[in-house]
Each structure stands twice: as structure tokens, then as C-alpha cells.
Amino acid sequence: MDSLYGLARLYFWNMKISLQKMMVYRFDFIASLLVSILVSGIGPYVQYLYFTRSNGYPGWTLNEMFLFQGLLLLWLGLRDLLFGDIRGYVIKFIRSGDFDKLLIKPYSPVGVILVSGFSLSGIGPCSAGMVVLLVAWSQLNLTLCWETVVLLIVMFISGLLLYLAIIIMFSAITIMLVQMNGIGLIIDRLLGFADYPVDIFPKAVQTVLLTALPFAVWTFYPTQILLGRSDIGMWVASASSLIVLWISLQCWKRCLHHYTSAGG
Amino acid sequence: MRMIYQTLLISIKLFIVHPKALVISYVTHPLVLFLNIAIFYTIYDHSNTAMIRGYTLTQIIWYFNIVHMIKILISNNTDHRLSEQILSGELGNVLLRPISLFRFEFFNALTLRVGGLIFEVIPEFLIFTLIYPPLFLDFQSLCKFIPVVFLAFLIYFLISYLVGLSAIITQNNSSMRRLVFTVASILGGGMIPLDFFPTPLRNICEALPFQYIFYIPIQFCLNRDTAAGTDIWLLTLSTQFMWVVVLFGLCLIIWKLLMKRIVVVGG
């Protein structure tokens, strides 16, 4: 418990330092927030173009797709806000050999890594996501009840656990391979599957996205919950997120055991 | 020449120094292809049509494969490097070198992309071809594509260099980098073919150099009717060359203007 409290304090310290670092270059800081909001709007616009130039995706109307896009942006924003800088931090630490320092800190190395990712750049997608979400909400005349709120919270927590699992796995692979440019791109590509509704993929891919890589918890099921279309797969994906987190922690321990210092 | 050779050697060593990562990337890169196949198969099937906006299913899937390859072929970190050199104060040392900053950055970007071509683009092209054959492709369209994509590399390098120079004023240019890369990608056809855009937006794209980085080179590779004939190919090459001259001229002018106000501090 003390350890968790200490890590929480460390997270707030890192958050404060990150903010101070961004504020040194104020023009860039303000510009990056504006750019971030602008860039975030591109995804929904591209989807709009696909929908208006074709029949779109089966089982999805344009407004439902906007709802999906709004939730996607909101999720991406929150994810970046909480853990956006971790990948860069891990690569820098391992390549330079500074990772050794984490091994002698009073907290577990994986804990220190997970609390080092605060990035204010997530504000942009969050804001854009809120706007898209509100527009879609009003178009679809959606209502919110307690049951829906509870389910959304469960999905959010599952989503966070799954993302932590991916970061831990990424860090474990980095320890083993050191050079990670290509792997980072691959992870981005894999995460790309989460940018689309799961039910538009073939059955085999759908199964993977509910079990081995349960990306469905991030945006697909929250959208389905709001549209009143959730099913048992939601619980499968949620449980799978926990299992993936456990596997990633085992993988981390194994890789840490084989760690040999790099850089210097 | 000796410097190009040496930087080329370093670039190749950078790729082969971590062979495990390289092998894993070959195995997992087709993920992009699988994702595109799944999405576009659904869209085409749902629309019950063989062609959307003039693209067959194979052409649209390969459109995004080629975008991915072009990104590898043109990418450079000149804009980021210049900002880092300004922030650290290293620019002072760089300016004392017997070779100009522009030439050094150009050779660095060029040789790094030669490594990208050998170790990433060619193997990926072969893997993608085995998984989803590009039935539209012929030798002539491939030959037309190569010089067009080389000029796309030059255009993108010059834009990156200009963005890099902006760091002399702003020090940290990360927001500028993100903005320009995203604008180049969306208005250049890197996110969606320009044929899907409404006419007013399409007209804006035509007045900018970005479509010569992604959209136009891809048209030649996809062997589309809009890129048929030698005259269109020559016209494209000359327009790209004109943009190279314009951007190079801008680089020279802005460099001269900024050199008057440059302050190297760093540390």
C-alpha cells in the first residue's frame, strides 16, 4: 500500500515537471494544443468522407460512427494524457543505459516506468472527442442511466489495464531487443485495429479482438453500451484484459531477469 | 563523394546492428495490409460495387500499401535534428564544419533512405506482393514511379528543412513539425485518396506541393488512367521539379535572413 501511495506521489511529481518543461517554450506549448485539436478532427472527417462516398460499414449509420469516433478520440486523449510519454521514456532509458538507475530505486522498475508518462498533448484529442461525442449524442437522442454509467466505468478500467499491459509488454521487448523503432510502428499498426468497429472484421479477427487482443473494450463496447447493443462479448473482452495484464507482468519479470545493460 | 559513401555505410550499419528487430518487423509489417484488406473488403462488399471513386478493391488496398512505402522512402528527421541542435547549442559546432548544414542534412537524409529502400521497402514490397498480388502493376508503371518518388523525397526533404529552420525563431518546433506533417499527409493524399475530397478542397490540394509527395506518385504506381501517357508523366516531373526549385530558393532566402538573427546558446 505504501508503495502504491509512493508511486502516486511520484506520478504527480512527474506531471508537475512535465508541465513545467512544456511551459518553458510557451509558443510551442500553445501552438501544440491548437494543432492537437485540429489534427484530432481529421479522423472523423476521413470517416465522413468514406461514409458519404460509399455505403459505409454494415450495421453502422453515419451518426453512430460519429459516436464511435468521439469515444475513440476521448479514449486516445485520456490514454495520451495519462501514459503518452512512456514509450519515448523507456526507449531513451534503455538505449542510453540509464535503465540501470531504475533498478536501484526504492520502487519497482515497472512502477516507475508507468508513472512517467503524463503528456499534456492528450488534451487536444480529449477536447475534439468531447465535441464530436456531444454532436453525435444530440443527433442520436441518447439517454444515460446508472446501469450504463457503471458499464462504461467497467469498460474504462478494463481499457486502462489493457493499455498498461501493452506498455509493459513493449518495455519487456525493449529490454530484450534495445532497437525498437520498427516494433513501435508495429504496435501502432496493431492498435490501428481498435480504430474501427470490431463487427466489421471477419469472425476470426473479431475473436482475436475480444480475447487475445481485447481492443474492443476501448471504444467498440462503450459505443455499443450507449447504443443499447452490448452483449456477452463485453465481459469476455473485459476478463481478457485482466489476463493479458497478468501475462505481460510475467513476461516483464522474465525479461528483467535476462536484462543486460545497454549504452553508456 | 567520400562523405556520401561513409554516411551510407553508417546508415546500413544502423539497420543491421539490431537484426532481431529487423526480422520481427518483416513478420509483423503485413498487419497494415491485413487491416486494409479487412476494412476495404467490408466497405466494397457492403456497397456492392467493384469500384469506388475509380478505385478497384486491389487498387485501394495497394494505395495504402504504397503510402506506407512512400513514408519510409521520404521520411527524414532533419526538422527535429535542427531543433535539437539549436536547443543544445550544438548548432555552433555544426556551422564550423567544412560542409554546409544543408548539404550535410541532405546527404544524411539521402543515405538513410537508401538503407530504408534496401532493408524495408524492397522486402516489404515482395512480402505484400506474395500476400495480395498487385494485378494492376506493370514494368512501365514501376519505371515511371521511381523518378517521381525521388522528386517526392526532395520536396519532402526541403519542406522538413524549412520546418527545421523555424526552430531558429521558436527553438522548440515540435508543434510546427506535427502540423506540417499532418497537413502534408491529409492534403497530399496520405490518409485518403484525394478523389474522395469535395471539389473546393481538391482545388486547394492542387495548388499545394503535398499531392506530389503521396497522391501523384501513387497514381503512376497504381497504373490509373489519370496517370496514363508519357506526356502526363513528363508534366508531373516538370511540376515536381518546379516545386523543388521554389522550395530550394525559399530555403536559401530564409537561411540568409535567419543567419542575421541566430543566437547560439544551448547547454
PDB file of C-alpha atoms in Angstrom, chain B residues 39-223:
ATOM      1  CA  ILE B  39     -11.708  -2.746 -43.864  1.00  0.00           C
ATOM      2  CA  PHE B  40     -11.939  -2.221 -47.600  1.00  0.00           C
ATOM      3  CA  TYR B  41     -13.326  -5.666 -48.300  1.00  0.00           C
ATOM      4  CA  THR B  42     -16.185  -4.788 -45.907  1.00  0.00           C
ATOM      5  CA  ILE B  43     -16.753  -1.357 -47.494  1.00  0.00           C
ATOM      6  CA  TYR B  44     -16.748  -2.711 -51.068  1.00  0.00           C
ATOM      7  CA  ASP B  45     -18.887  -5.691 -50.161  1.00  0.00           C
ATOM      8  CA  HIS B  46     -21.404  -3.516 -48.313  1.00  0.00           C
ATOM      9  CA  SER B  47     -21.539  -1.029 -51.204  1.00  0.00           C
ATOM     10  CA  ASN B  48     -21.971  -3.986 -53.604  1.00  0.00           C
ATOM     11  CA  THR B  49     -19.713  -2.378 -56.200  1.00  0.00           C
ATOM     12  CA  ALA B  50     -16.454  -3.193 -57.951  1.00  0.00           C
ATOM     13  CA  MET B  51     -15.237   0.404 -57.980  1.00  0.00           C
ATOM     14  CA  ILE B  52     -15.472   3.351 -55.599  1.00  0.00           C
ATOM     15  CA  ARG B  53     -14.319   6.748 -56.863  1.00  0.00           C
ATOM     16  CA  GLY B  54     -12.442   4.992 -59.677  1.00  0.00           C
ATOM     17  CA  TYR B  55     -10.523   2.573 -57.442  1.00  0.00           C
ATOM     18  CA  THR B  56     -10.912  -1.190 -57.574  1.00  0.00           C
ATOM     19  CA  LEU B  57     -10.571  -3.122 -54.311  1.00  0.00           C
ATOM     20  CA  THR B  58      -6.997  -4.174 -55.176  1.00  0.00           C
ATOM     21  CA  GLN B  59      -6.038  -0.616 -56.108  1.00  0.00           C
ATOM     22  CA  ILE B  60      -7.419   0.923 -52.896  1.00  0.00           C
ATOM     23  CA  ILE B  61      -5.681  -1.682 -50.718  1.00  0.00           C
ATOM     24  CA  TRP B  62      -2.419  -1.099 -52.545  1.00  0.00           C
ATOM     25  CA  TYR B  63      -2.957   2.667 -52.364  1.00  0.00           C
ATOM     26  CA  PHE B  64      -2.354   2.465 -48.615  1.00  0.00           C
ATOM     27  CA  ASN B  65       0.489  -0.044 -49.010  1.00  0.00           C
ATOM     28  CA  ILE B  66       2.245   2.420 -51.299  1.00  0.00           C
ATOM     29  CA  VAL B  67       1.537   5.296 -48.870  1.00  0.00           C
ATOM     30  CA  HIS B  68       3.305   3.204 -46.220  1.00  0.00           C
ATOM     31  CA  MET B  69       6.293   2.596 -48.522  1.00  0.00           C
ATOM     32  CA  ILE B  70       6.496   6.234 -49.628  1.00  0.00           C
ATOM     33  CA  LYS B  71       6.537   7.275 -45.968  1.00  0.00           C
ATOM     34  CA  ILE B  72       9.576   5.030 -45.456  1.00  0.00           C
ATOM     35  CA  LEU B  73      11.248   6.370 -48.614  1.00  0.00           C
ATOM     36  CA  ILE B  74      10.804  10.067 -47.845  1.00  0.00           C
ATOM     37  CA  SER B  75      10.975  10.191 -44.056  1.00  0.00           C
ATOM     38  CA  ASN B  76      13.833  12.170 -42.518  1.00  0.00           C
ATOM     39  CA  ASN B  77      14.335  13.810 -39.165  1.00  0.00           C
ATOM     40  CA  THR B  78      16.000  16.980 -40.443  1.00  0.00           C
ATOM     41  CA  ASP B  79      13.334  19.188 -38.832  1.00  0.00           C
ATOM     42  CA  HIS B  80      13.786  17.503 -35.454  1.00  0.00           C
ATOM     43  CA  ARG B  81      17.598  17.423 -35.662  1.00  0.00           C
ATOM     44  CA  LEU B  82      17.820  21.151 -36.400  1.00  0.00           C
ATOM     45  CA  SER B  83      15.599  21.927 -33.407  1.00  0.00           C
ATOM     46  CA  GLU B  84      17.687  19.655 -31.162  1.00  0.00           C
ATOM     47  CA  GLN B  85      20.917  21.283 -32.369  1.00  0.00           C
ATOM     48  CA  ILE B  86      19.515  24.711 -31.572  1.00  0.00           C
ATOM     49  CA  LEU B  87      18.248  23.670 -28.139  1.00  0.00           C
ATOM     50  CA  SER B  88      21.532  22.000 -27.179  1.00  0.00           C
ATOM     51  CA  GLY B  89      23.754  24.681 -28.682  1.00  0.00           C
ATOM     52  CA  GLU B  90      25.389  22.093 -30.942  1.00  0.00           C
ATOM     53  CA  LEU B  91      24.474  24.202 -33.968  1.00  0.00           C
ATOM     54  CA  GLY B  92      27.537  26.334 -33.241  1.00  0.00           C
ATOM     55  CA  ASN B  93      29.835  23.359 -33.899  1.00  0.00           C
ATOM     56  CA  VAL B  94      27.805  22.291 -36.911  1.00  0.00           C
ATOM     57  CA  LEU B  95      28.257  25.726 -38.517  1.00  0.00           C
ATOM     58  CA  LEU B  96      32.040  25.392 -38.144  1.00  0.00           C
ATOM     59  CA  ARG B  97      32.156  22.204 -40.254  1.00  0.00           C
ATOM     60  CA  PRO B  98      33.777  22.379 -43.702  1.00  0.00           C
ATOM     61  CA  ILE B  99      30.444  21.323 -45.234  1.00  0.00           C
ATOM     62  CA  SER B 100      27.278  23.414 -45.225  1.00  0.00           C
ATOM     63  CA  LEU B 101      24.412  22.450 -42.914  1.00  0.00           C
ATOM     64  CA  PHE B 102      22.089  21.965 -45.886  1.00  0.00           C
ATOM     65  CA  ARG B 103      24.432  19.578 -47.710  1.00  0.00           C
ATOM     66  CA  PHE B 104      25.174  17.628 -44.539  1.00  0.00           C
ATOM     67  CA  GLU B 105      21.467  17.179 -43.742  1.00  0.00           C
ATOM     68  CA  PHE B 106      20.674  16.306 -47.344  1.00  0.00           C
ATOM     69  CA  PHE B 107      23.345  13.594 -47.577  1.00  0.00           C
ATOM     70  CA  ASN B 108      22.282  12.261 -44.202  1.00  0.00           C
ATOM     71  CA  ALA B 109      18.613  12.035 -45.254  1.00  0.00           C
ATOM     72  CA  LEU B 110      19.510  10.568 -48.656  1.00  0.00           C
ATOM     73  CA  THR B 111      21.771   7.818 -47.349  1.00  0.00           C
ATOM     74  CA  LEU B 112      19.363   6.946 -44.548  1.00  0.00           C
ATOM     75  CA  ARG B 113      16.635   6.422 -47.147  1.00  0.00           C
ATOM     76  CA  VAL B 114      18.900   4.227 -49.253  1.00  0.00           C
ATOM     77  CA  GLY B 115      19.092   1.993 -46.177  1.00  0.00           C
ATOM     78  CA  GLY B 116      15.291   2.215 -45.855  1.00  0.00           C
ATOM     79  CA  LEU B 117      14.909   1.194 -49.510  1.00  0.00           C
ATOM     80  CA  ILE B 118      17.208  -1.835 -49.190  1.00  0.00           C
ATOM     81  CA  PHE B 119      16.111  -3.100 -45.785  1.00  0.00           C
ATOM     82  CA  GLU B 120      12.469  -2.039 -45.577  1.00  0.00           C
ATOM     83  CA  VAL B 121      10.763  -1.111 -48.842  1.00  0.00           C
ATOM     84  CA  ILE B 122      12.051  -3.875 -51.149  1.00  0.00           C
ATOM     85  CA  PRO B 123      11.463  -6.768 -48.677  1.00  0.00           C
ATOM     86  CA  GLU B 124       8.040  -5.379 -47.721  1.00  0.00           C
ATOM     87  CA  PHE B 125       7.045  -4.932 -51.345  1.00  0.00           C
ATOM     88  CA  LEU B 126       7.921  -8.583 -52.012  1.00  0.00           C
ATOM     89  CA  ILE B 127       6.044  -9.786 -48.903  1.00  0.00           C
ATOM     90  CA  PHE B 128       2.961  -7.674 -49.734  1.00  0.00           C
ATOM     91  CA  THR B 129       3.074  -8.921 -53.345  1.00  0.00           C
ATOM     92  CA  LEU B 130       3.066 -12.541 -52.180  1.00  0.00           C
ATOM     93  CA  ILE B 131       0.097 -11.935 -49.854  1.00  0.00           C
ATOM     94  CA  TYR B 132      -2.009  -9.709 -52.121  1.00  0.00           C
ATOM     95  CA  PRO B 133      -0.624  -9.523 -55.694  1.00  0.00           C
ATOM     96  CA  PRO B 134      -0.813  -6.049 -57.319  1.00  0.00           C
ATOM     97  CA  LEU B 135      -2.509  -7.218 -60.520  1.00  0.00           C
ATOM     98  CA  PHE B 136      -2.559  -3.677 -61.958  1.00  0.00           C
ATOM     99  CA  LEU B 137       1.217  -3.228 -61.794  1.00  0.00           C
ATOM    100  CA  ASP B 138       3.453  -3.493 -64.865  1.00  0.00           C
ATOM    101  CA  PHE B 139       7.114  -2.758 -65.550  1.00  0.00           C
ATOM    102  CA  GLN B 140       6.355   0.562 -67.255  1.00  0.00           C
ATOM    103  CA  SER B 141       4.313   1.942 -64.344  1.00  0.00           C
ATOM    104  CA  LEU B 142       7.047   0.903 -61.900  1.00  0.00           C
ATOM    105  CA  CYS B 143       9.682   2.678 -64.038  1.00  0.00           C
ATOM    106  CA  LYS B 144       7.545   5.830 -64.094  1.00  0.00           C
ATOM    107  CA  PHE B 145       7.047   5.655 -60.324  1.00  0.00           C
ATOM    108  CA  ILE B 146      10.765   5.608 -59.384  1.00  0.00           C
ATOM    109  CA  PRO B 147      11.821   9.119 -60.594  1.00  0.00           C
ATOM    110  CA  VAL B 148       8.514  10.613 -59.396  1.00  0.00           C
ATOM    111  CA  VAL B 149       9.043   9.238 -55.895  1.00  0.00           C
ATOM    112  CA  PHE B 150      12.653  10.505 -55.884  1.00  0.00           C
ATOM    113  CA  LEU B 151      11.390  14.025 -56.569  1.00  0.00           C
ATOM    114  CA  ALA B 152       8.764  13.460 -53.827  1.00  0.00           C
ATOM    115  CA  PHE B 153      11.672  12.727 -51.479  1.00  0.00           C
ATOM    116  CA  LEU B 154      13.340  16.032 -52.492  1.00  0.00           C
ATOM    117  CA  ILE B 155      10.127  18.023 -51.970  1.00  0.00           C
ATOM    118  CA  TYR B 156       9.563  16.476 -48.549  1.00  0.00           C
ATOM    119  CA  PHE B 157      13.194  16.987 -47.524  1.00  0.00           C
ATOM    120  CA  LEU B 158      13.051  20.681 -48.472  1.00  0.00           C
ATOM    121  CA  ILE B 159       9.792  21.125 -46.515  1.00  0.00           C
ATOM    122  CA  SER B 160      11.390  19.395 -43.495  1.00  0.00           C
ATOM    123  CA  TYR B 161      14.441  21.635 -43.793  1.00  0.00           C
ATOM    124  CA  LEU B 162      12.228  24.742 -43.831  1.00  0.00           C
ATOM    125  CA  VAL B 163      10.360  23.471 -40.753  1.00  0.00           C
ATOM    126  CA  GLY B 164      13.735  22.770 -39.128  1.00  0.00           C
ATOM    127  CA  LEU B 165      14.824  26.370 -39.824  1.00  0.00           C
ATOM    128  CA  SER B 166      11.718  27.613 -37.995  1.00  0.00           C
ATOM    129  CA  ALA B 167      13.400  26.388 -34.794  1.00  0.00           C
ATOM    130  CA  ILE B 168      15.827  29.329 -35.094  1.00  0.00           C
ATOM    131  CA  ILE B 169      12.847  31.507 -34.132  1.00  0.00           C
ATOM    132  CA  THR B 170      10.801  29.176 -31.923  1.00  0.00           C
ATOM    133  CA  GLN B 171      13.640  26.936 -30.546  1.00  0.00           C
ATOM    134  CA  ASN B 172      11.275  24.043 -29.995  1.00  0.00           C
ATOM    135  CA  ASN B 173       9.403  23.342 -33.250  1.00  0.00           C
ATOM    136  CA  SER B 174       7.529  20.171 -32.289  1.00  0.00           C
ATOM    137  CA  SER B 175       4.077  21.695 -32.866  1.00  0.00           C
ATOM    138  CA  MET B 176       5.140  23.076 -36.237  1.00  0.00           C
ATOM    139  CA  ARG B 177       6.522  19.643 -37.194  1.00  0.00           C
ATOM    140  CA  ARG B 178       3.281  17.918 -36.264  1.00  0.00           C
ATOM    141  CA  LEU B 179       1.161  20.477 -38.077  1.00  0.00           C
ATOM    142  CA  VAL B 180       3.152  20.354 -41.318  1.00  0.00           C
ATOM    143  CA  PHE B 181       3.393  16.549 -41.328  1.00  0.00           C
ATOM    144  CA  THR B 182      -0.361  16.195 -40.768  1.00  0.00           C
ATOM    145  CA  VAL B 183      -1.264  18.812 -43.369  1.00  0.00           C
ATOM    146  CA  ALA B 184       1.126  17.173 -45.864  1.00  0.00           C
ATOM    147  CA  SER B 185      -0.416  13.816 -45.120  1.00  0.00           C
ATOM    148  CA  ILE B 186      -4.097  14.796 -45.377  1.00  0.00           C
ATOM    149  CA  LEU B 187      -3.806  17.290 -48.258  1.00  0.00           C
ATOM    150  CA  GLY B 188      -1.238  15.116 -50.032  1.00  0.00           C
ATOM    151  CA  GLY B 189      -3.457  12.048 -50.132  1.00  0.00           C
ATOM    152  CA  GLY B 190      -1.571  10.148 -47.431  1.00  0.00           C
ATOM    153  CA  MET B 191      -4.686   9.489 -45.324  1.00  0.00           C
ATOM    154  CA  ILE B 192      -7.348   9.145 -48.007  1.00  0.00           C
ATOM    155  CA  PRO B 193      -7.162   9.402 -51.826  1.00  0.00           C
ATOM    156  CA  LEU B 194      -7.808  12.974 -52.947  1.00  0.00           C
ATOM    157  CA  ASP B 195     -10.579  11.658 -55.241  1.00  0.00           C
ATOM    158  CA  PHE B 196     -12.761  11.361 -52.115  1.00  0.00           C
ATOM    159  CA  PHE B 197     -12.452  15.081 -51.316  1.00  0.00           C
ATOM    160  CA  PRO B 198     -15.114  17.651 -52.264  1.00  0.00           C
ATOM    161  CA  THR B 199     -14.177  19.876 -55.216  1.00  0.00           C
ATOM    162  CA  PRO B 200     -13.217  23.046 -53.238  1.00  0.00           C
ATOM    163  CA  LEU B 201     -10.817  21.090 -51.024  1.00  0.00           C
ATOM    164  CA  ARG B 202      -9.462  19.253 -54.055  1.00  0.00           C
ATOM    165  CA  ASN B 203      -8.713  22.634 -55.700  1.00  0.00           C
ATOM    166  CA  ILE B 204      -6.732  23.710 -52.620  1.00  0.00           C
ATOM    167  CA  CYS B 205      -4.724  20.456 -52.785  1.00  0.00           C
ATOM    168  CA  GLU B 206      -3.870  21.105 -56.410  1.00  0.00           C
ATOM    169  CA  ALA B 207      -2.358  24.480 -55.561  1.00  0.00           C
ATOM    170  CA  LEU B 208      -0.024  22.933 -52.956  1.00  0.00           C
ATOM    171  CA  PRO B 209       3.055  20.730 -53.333  1.00  0.00           C
ATOM    172  CA  PHE B 210       1.843  17.988 -50.963  1.00  0.00           C
ATOM    173  CA  GLN B 211      -0.060  15.950 -53.552  1.00  0.00           C
ATOM    174  CA  TYR B 212       3.269  15.457 -55.374  1.00  0.00           C
ATOM    175  CA  ILE B 213       4.563  13.606 -52.306  1.00  0.00           C
ATOM    176  CA  PHE B 214       1.867  10.927 -51.993  1.00  0.00           C
ATOM    177  CA  TYR B 215      -1.127  11.121 -54.318  1.00  0.00           C
ATOM    178  CA  ILE B 216       0.519  11.734 -57.707  1.00  0.00           C
ATOM    179  CA  PRO B 217       3.377   9.164 -57.321  1.00  0.00           C
ATOM    180  CA  ILE B 218       0.780   6.577 -56.227  1.00  0.00           C
ATOM    181  CA  GLN B 219      -1.292   7.207 -59.369  1.00  0.00           C
ATOM    182  CA  PHE B 220       1.671   6.115 -61.515  1.00  0.00           C
ATOM    183  CA  CYS B 221       2.308   3.031 -59.421  1.00  0.00           C
ATOM    184  CA  LEU B 222      -1.395   2.062 -59.484  1.00  0.00           C
ATOM    185  CA  ASN B 223      -1.337   2.458 -63.260  1.00  0.00           C
TER     186      ASN B 223
END
